[in-house]
CSV table of C-alpha atoms in Angstrom, one decimal:
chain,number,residue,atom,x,y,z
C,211,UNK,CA,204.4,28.7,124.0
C,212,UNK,CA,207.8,29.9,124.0
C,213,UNK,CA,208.2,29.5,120.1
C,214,UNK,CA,205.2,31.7,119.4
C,215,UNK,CA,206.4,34.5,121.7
C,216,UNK,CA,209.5,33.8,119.6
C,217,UNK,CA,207.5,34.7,116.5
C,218,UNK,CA,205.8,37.5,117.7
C,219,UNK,CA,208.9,39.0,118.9
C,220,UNK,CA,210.3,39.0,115.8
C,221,UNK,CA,207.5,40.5,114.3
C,222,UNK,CA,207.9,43.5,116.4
C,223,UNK,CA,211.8,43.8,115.4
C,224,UNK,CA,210.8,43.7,112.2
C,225,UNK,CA,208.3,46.3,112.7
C,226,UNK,CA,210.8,48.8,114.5
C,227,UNK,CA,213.3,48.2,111.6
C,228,UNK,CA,211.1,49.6,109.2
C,229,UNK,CA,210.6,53.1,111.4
C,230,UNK,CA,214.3,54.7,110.0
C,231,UNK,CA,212.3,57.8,111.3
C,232,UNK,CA,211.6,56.5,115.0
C,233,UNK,CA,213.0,58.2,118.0
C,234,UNK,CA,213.1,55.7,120.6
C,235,UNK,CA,213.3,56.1,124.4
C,236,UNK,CA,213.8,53.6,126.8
C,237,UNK,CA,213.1,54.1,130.4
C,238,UNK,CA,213.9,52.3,133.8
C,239,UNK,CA,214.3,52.3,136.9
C,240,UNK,CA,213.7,50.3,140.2
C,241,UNK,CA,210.4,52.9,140.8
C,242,UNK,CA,209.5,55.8,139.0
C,243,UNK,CA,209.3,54.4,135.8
C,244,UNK,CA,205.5,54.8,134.7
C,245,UNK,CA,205.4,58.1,136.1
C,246,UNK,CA,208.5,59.4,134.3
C,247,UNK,CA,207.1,57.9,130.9
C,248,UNK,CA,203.9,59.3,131.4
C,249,UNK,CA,205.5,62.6,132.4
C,250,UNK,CA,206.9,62.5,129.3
C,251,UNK,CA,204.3,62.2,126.8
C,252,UNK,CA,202.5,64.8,128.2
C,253,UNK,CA,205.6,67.1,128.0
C,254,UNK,CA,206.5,66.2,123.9
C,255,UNK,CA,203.0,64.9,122.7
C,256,UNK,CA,201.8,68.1,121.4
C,257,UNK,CA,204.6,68.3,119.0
C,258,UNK,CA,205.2,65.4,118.8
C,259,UNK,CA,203.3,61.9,117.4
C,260,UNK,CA,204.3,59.3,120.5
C,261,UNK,CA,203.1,56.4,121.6
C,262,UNK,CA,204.0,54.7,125.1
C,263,UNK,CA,203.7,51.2,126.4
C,264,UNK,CA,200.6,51.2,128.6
C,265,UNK,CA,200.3,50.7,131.8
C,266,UNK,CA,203.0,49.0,133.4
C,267,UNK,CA,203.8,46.9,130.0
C,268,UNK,CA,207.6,46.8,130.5
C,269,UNK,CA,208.6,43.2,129.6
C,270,UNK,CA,209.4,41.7,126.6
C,271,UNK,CA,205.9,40.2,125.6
C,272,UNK,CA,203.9,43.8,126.7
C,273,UNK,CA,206.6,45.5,124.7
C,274,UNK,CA,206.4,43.4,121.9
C,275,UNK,CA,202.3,43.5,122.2
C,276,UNK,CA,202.7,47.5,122.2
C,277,UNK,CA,204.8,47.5,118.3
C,278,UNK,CA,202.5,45.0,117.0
C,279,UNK,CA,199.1,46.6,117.7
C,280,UNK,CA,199.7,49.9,118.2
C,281,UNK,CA,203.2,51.8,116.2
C,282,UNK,CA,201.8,53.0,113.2
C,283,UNK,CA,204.5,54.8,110.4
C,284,UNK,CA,203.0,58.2,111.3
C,285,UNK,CA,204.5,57.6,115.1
C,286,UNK,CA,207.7,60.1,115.4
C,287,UNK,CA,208.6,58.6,119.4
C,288,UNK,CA,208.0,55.7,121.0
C,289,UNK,CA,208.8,56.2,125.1
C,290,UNK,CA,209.5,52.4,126.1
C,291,UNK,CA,209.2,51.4,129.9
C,292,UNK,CA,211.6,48.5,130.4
C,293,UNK,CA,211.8,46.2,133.5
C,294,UNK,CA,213.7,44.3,135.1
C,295,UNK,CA,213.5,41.4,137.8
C,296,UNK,CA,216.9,39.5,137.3
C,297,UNK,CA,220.2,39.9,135.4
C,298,UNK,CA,220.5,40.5,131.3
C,299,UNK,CA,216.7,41.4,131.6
C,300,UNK,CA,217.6,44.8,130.4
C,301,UNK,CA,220.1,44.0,128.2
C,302,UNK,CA,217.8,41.9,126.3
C,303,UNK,CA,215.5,44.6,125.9
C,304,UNK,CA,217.9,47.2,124.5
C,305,UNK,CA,219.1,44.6,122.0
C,306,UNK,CA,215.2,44.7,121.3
C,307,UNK,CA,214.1,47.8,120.9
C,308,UNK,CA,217.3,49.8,120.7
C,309,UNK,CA,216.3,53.0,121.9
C,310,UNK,CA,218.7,56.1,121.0
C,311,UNK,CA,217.6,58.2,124.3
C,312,UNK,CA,218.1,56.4,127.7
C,313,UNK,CA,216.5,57.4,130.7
C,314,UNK,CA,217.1,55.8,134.5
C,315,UNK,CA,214.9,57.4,137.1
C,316,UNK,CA,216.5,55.3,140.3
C,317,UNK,CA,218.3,52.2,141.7
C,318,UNK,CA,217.2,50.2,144.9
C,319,UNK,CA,217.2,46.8,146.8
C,320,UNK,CA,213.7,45.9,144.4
C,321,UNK,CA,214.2,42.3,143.4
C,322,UNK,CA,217.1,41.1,145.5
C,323,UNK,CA,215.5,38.1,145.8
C,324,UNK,CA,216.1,37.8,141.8
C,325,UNK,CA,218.8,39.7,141.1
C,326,UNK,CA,220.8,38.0,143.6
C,327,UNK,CA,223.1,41.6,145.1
C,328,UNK,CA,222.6,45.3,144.8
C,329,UNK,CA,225.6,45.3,142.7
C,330,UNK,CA,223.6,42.9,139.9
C,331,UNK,CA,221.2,45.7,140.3
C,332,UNK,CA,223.3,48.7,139.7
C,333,UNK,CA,224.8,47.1,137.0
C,334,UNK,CA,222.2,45.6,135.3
C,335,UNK,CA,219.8,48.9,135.4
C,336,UNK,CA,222.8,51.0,134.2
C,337,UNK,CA,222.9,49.1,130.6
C,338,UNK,CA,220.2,51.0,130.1
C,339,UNK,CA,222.6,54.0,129.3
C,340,UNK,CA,226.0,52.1,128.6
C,341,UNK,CA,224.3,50.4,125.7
C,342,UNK,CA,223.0,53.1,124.1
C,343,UNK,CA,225.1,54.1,120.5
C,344,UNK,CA,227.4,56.6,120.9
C,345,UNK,CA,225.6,59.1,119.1
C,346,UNK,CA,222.6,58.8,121.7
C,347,UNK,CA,221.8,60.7,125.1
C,348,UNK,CA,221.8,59.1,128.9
C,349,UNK,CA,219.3,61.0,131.2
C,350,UNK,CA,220.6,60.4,135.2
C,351,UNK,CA,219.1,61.1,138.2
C,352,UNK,CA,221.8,62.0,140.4
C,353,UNK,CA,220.4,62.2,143.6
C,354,UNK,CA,220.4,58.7,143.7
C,355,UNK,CA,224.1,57.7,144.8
C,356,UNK,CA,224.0,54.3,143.2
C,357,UNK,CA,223.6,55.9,139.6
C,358,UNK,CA,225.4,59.2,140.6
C,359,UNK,CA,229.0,56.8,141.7
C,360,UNK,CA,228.4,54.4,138.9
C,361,UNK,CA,231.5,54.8,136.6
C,362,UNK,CA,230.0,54.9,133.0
C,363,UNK,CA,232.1,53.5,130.0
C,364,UNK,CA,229.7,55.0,127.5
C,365,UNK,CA,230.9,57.8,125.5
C,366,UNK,CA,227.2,59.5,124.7
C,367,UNK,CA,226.0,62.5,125.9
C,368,UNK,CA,225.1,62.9,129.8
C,369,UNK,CA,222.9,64.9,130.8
C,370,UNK,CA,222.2,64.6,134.7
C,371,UNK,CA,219.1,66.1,137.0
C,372,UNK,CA,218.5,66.5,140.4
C,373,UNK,CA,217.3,68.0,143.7
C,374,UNK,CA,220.2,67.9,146.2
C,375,UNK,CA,223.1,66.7,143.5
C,376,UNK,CA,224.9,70.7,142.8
C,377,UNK,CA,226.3,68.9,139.8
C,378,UNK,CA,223.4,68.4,138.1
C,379,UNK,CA,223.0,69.9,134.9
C,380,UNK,CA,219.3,70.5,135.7
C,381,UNK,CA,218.7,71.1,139.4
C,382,UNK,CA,215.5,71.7,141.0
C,383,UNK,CA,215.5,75.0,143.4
C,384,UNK,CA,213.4,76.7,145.9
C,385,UNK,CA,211.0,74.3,145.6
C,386,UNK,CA,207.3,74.1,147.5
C,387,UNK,CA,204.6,72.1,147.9
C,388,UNK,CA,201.1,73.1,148.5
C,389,UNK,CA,197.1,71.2,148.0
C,390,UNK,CA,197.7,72.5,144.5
C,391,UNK,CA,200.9,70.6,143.7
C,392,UNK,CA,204.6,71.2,143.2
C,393,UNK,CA,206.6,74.4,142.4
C,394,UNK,CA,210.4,74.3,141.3
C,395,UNK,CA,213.2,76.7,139.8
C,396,UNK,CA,215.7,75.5,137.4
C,397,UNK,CA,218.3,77.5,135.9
C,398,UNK,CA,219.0,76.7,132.3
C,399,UNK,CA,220.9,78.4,129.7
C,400,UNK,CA,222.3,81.0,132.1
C,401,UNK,CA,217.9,81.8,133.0
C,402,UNK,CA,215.7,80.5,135.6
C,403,UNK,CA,212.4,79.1,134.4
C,404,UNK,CA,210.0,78.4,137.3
C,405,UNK,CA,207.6,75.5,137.1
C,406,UNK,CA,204.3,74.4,138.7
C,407,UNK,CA,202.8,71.0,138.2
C,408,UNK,CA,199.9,69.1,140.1
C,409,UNK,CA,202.1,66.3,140.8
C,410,UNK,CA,203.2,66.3,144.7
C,411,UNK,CA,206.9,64.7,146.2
C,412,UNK,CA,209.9,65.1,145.7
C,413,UNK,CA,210.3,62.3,143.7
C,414,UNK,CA,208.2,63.3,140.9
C,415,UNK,CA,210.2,67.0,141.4
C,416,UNK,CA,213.1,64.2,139.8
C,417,UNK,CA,210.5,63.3,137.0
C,418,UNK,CA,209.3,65.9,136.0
C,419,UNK,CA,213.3,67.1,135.4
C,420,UNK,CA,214.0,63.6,133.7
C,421,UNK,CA,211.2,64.9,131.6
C,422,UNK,CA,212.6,68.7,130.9
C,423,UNK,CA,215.7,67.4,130.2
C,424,UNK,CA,214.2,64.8,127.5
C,425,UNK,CA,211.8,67.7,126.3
C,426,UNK,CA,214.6,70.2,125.6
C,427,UNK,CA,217.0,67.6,124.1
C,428,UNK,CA,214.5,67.0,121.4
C,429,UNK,CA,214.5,70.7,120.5
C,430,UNK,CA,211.6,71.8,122.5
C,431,UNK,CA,211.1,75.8,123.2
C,432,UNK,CA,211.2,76.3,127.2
C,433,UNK,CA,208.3,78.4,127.0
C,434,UNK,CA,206.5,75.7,125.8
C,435,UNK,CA,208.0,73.2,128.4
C,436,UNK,CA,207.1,75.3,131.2
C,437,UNK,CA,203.3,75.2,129.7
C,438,UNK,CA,203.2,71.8,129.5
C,439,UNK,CA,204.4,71.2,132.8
C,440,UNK,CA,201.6,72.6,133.8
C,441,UNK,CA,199.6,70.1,132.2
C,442,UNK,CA,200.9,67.1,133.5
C,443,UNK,CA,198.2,64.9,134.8
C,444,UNK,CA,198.3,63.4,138.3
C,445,UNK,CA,199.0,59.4,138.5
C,446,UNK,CA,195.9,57.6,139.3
C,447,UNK,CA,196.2,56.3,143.2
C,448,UNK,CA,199.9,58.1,143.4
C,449,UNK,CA,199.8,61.2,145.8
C,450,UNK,CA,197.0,61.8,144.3
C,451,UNK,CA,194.7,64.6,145.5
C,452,UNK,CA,191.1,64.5,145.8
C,453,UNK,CA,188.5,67.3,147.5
C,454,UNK,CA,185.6,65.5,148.6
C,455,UNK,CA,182.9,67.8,149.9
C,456,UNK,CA,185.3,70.8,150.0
């Protein structure tokens, strides 16, 4: 059994060595992660051809599974959700699919069972952005201390996000919440851009940034970011909100 995941893994290596052309993202977390991917696509898919691992695919078979039946030449991104339940998990996957944008939504005790200590965690999490190449982009969410005090050796371009972090190169202000979703202010290029999305918590306020900041890195006019912020579609069963009879 192990042999043929063997083989089909290195089918899809194959396959993602023939995509010169392929931005690749690579996305994790200890909780946010399918949210911030699928924030994601529906910021950049209008402009651009992605394709995301579904669901919660985020290990190396459902990654794997994702290159071989769906990446097709005409893709221009791939957003990859990686997990991670024990040390070198991550590592192994960024050997894999080498992405050239890295985004970490969030560090916590998930998996201490596994991983053994929060500092296996931390550090195991953060190779998502200290393996990237040096010509590639980390995407941070500061608020969270573990990732905001974590002292990173890569050279690549930070960029950082946050609510409550005043360091943040894209901080979310004056925001509200209401039954129609989530309003935010961020100040960018000297301007403040106001956003609304359906999405409700503070934690997808983080997100949605996560996803700005991805948005405008790949070129991405902010008039066009705020419009599809609006568009972001609310996560099945996650805050979601329902009327029922009014």
């Amino acid at each position: 059994e192990e042999m043929i995941k063997k083989h089909y893994e290195n089918q899809a290596r194959s396959i993602l060595k023939e995509t010169d052309r392929l931005l690749k993202i690579g996305i994790t977390g200890s909780y946010g992660k399918t949210s911030t991917k699928n924030i994601i696509n529906d910021l950049i898919s209008d402009e651009k051809y992605t394709l995301i691992t579904p669901a919660s695919y985020n290990t190396p078979m459902g990654i794997t599974r994702t290159i071989r039946e769906q990446l097709k030449p005409i893709h221009e991104v791939f957003v990859c959700e990686m997990g991670a339940d024990k040390v070198s998990d991550i590592t192994y996957l960024m050997d894999f699919v080498k992405p050239k944008y890295g985004v970490i939504t969030s560090i916590g005790p998930q998996h201490l069972a596994t991983f053994g200590s929060l500092e296996n965690i931390i550090h195991e999490k953060m190779q998502e952005a200290e393996l990237l190449p040096e010509d590639g982009v980390a995407f941070l969410n500061v608020d969270n201390e573990y990732i905001a005090r974590y002292p990173l050796k890569n050279g690549c371009k930070v960029v950082t996000v946050g609510v409550h972090n005043e360091n943040a190169d894209l901080r979310a202000e004056e925001v509200e919440y209401s039954r129609e979703g989530s309003r935010f202010s961020v100040k960018i290029d000297g301007k403040k851009y106001r956003f609304v999305c359906a999405l409700l918590g503070e934690h997808n306020v983080t997100n949605v940034l996560l996803g700005i900041a991805v948005a405008r890195q790949l070129g991405m006019k902010m008039t066009d970011i705020v419009k599809n912020v609006r568009r972001i579609r609310q996560v099945e069963h996650s805050l979601e909100i329902k009327k029922i009879n009014g």
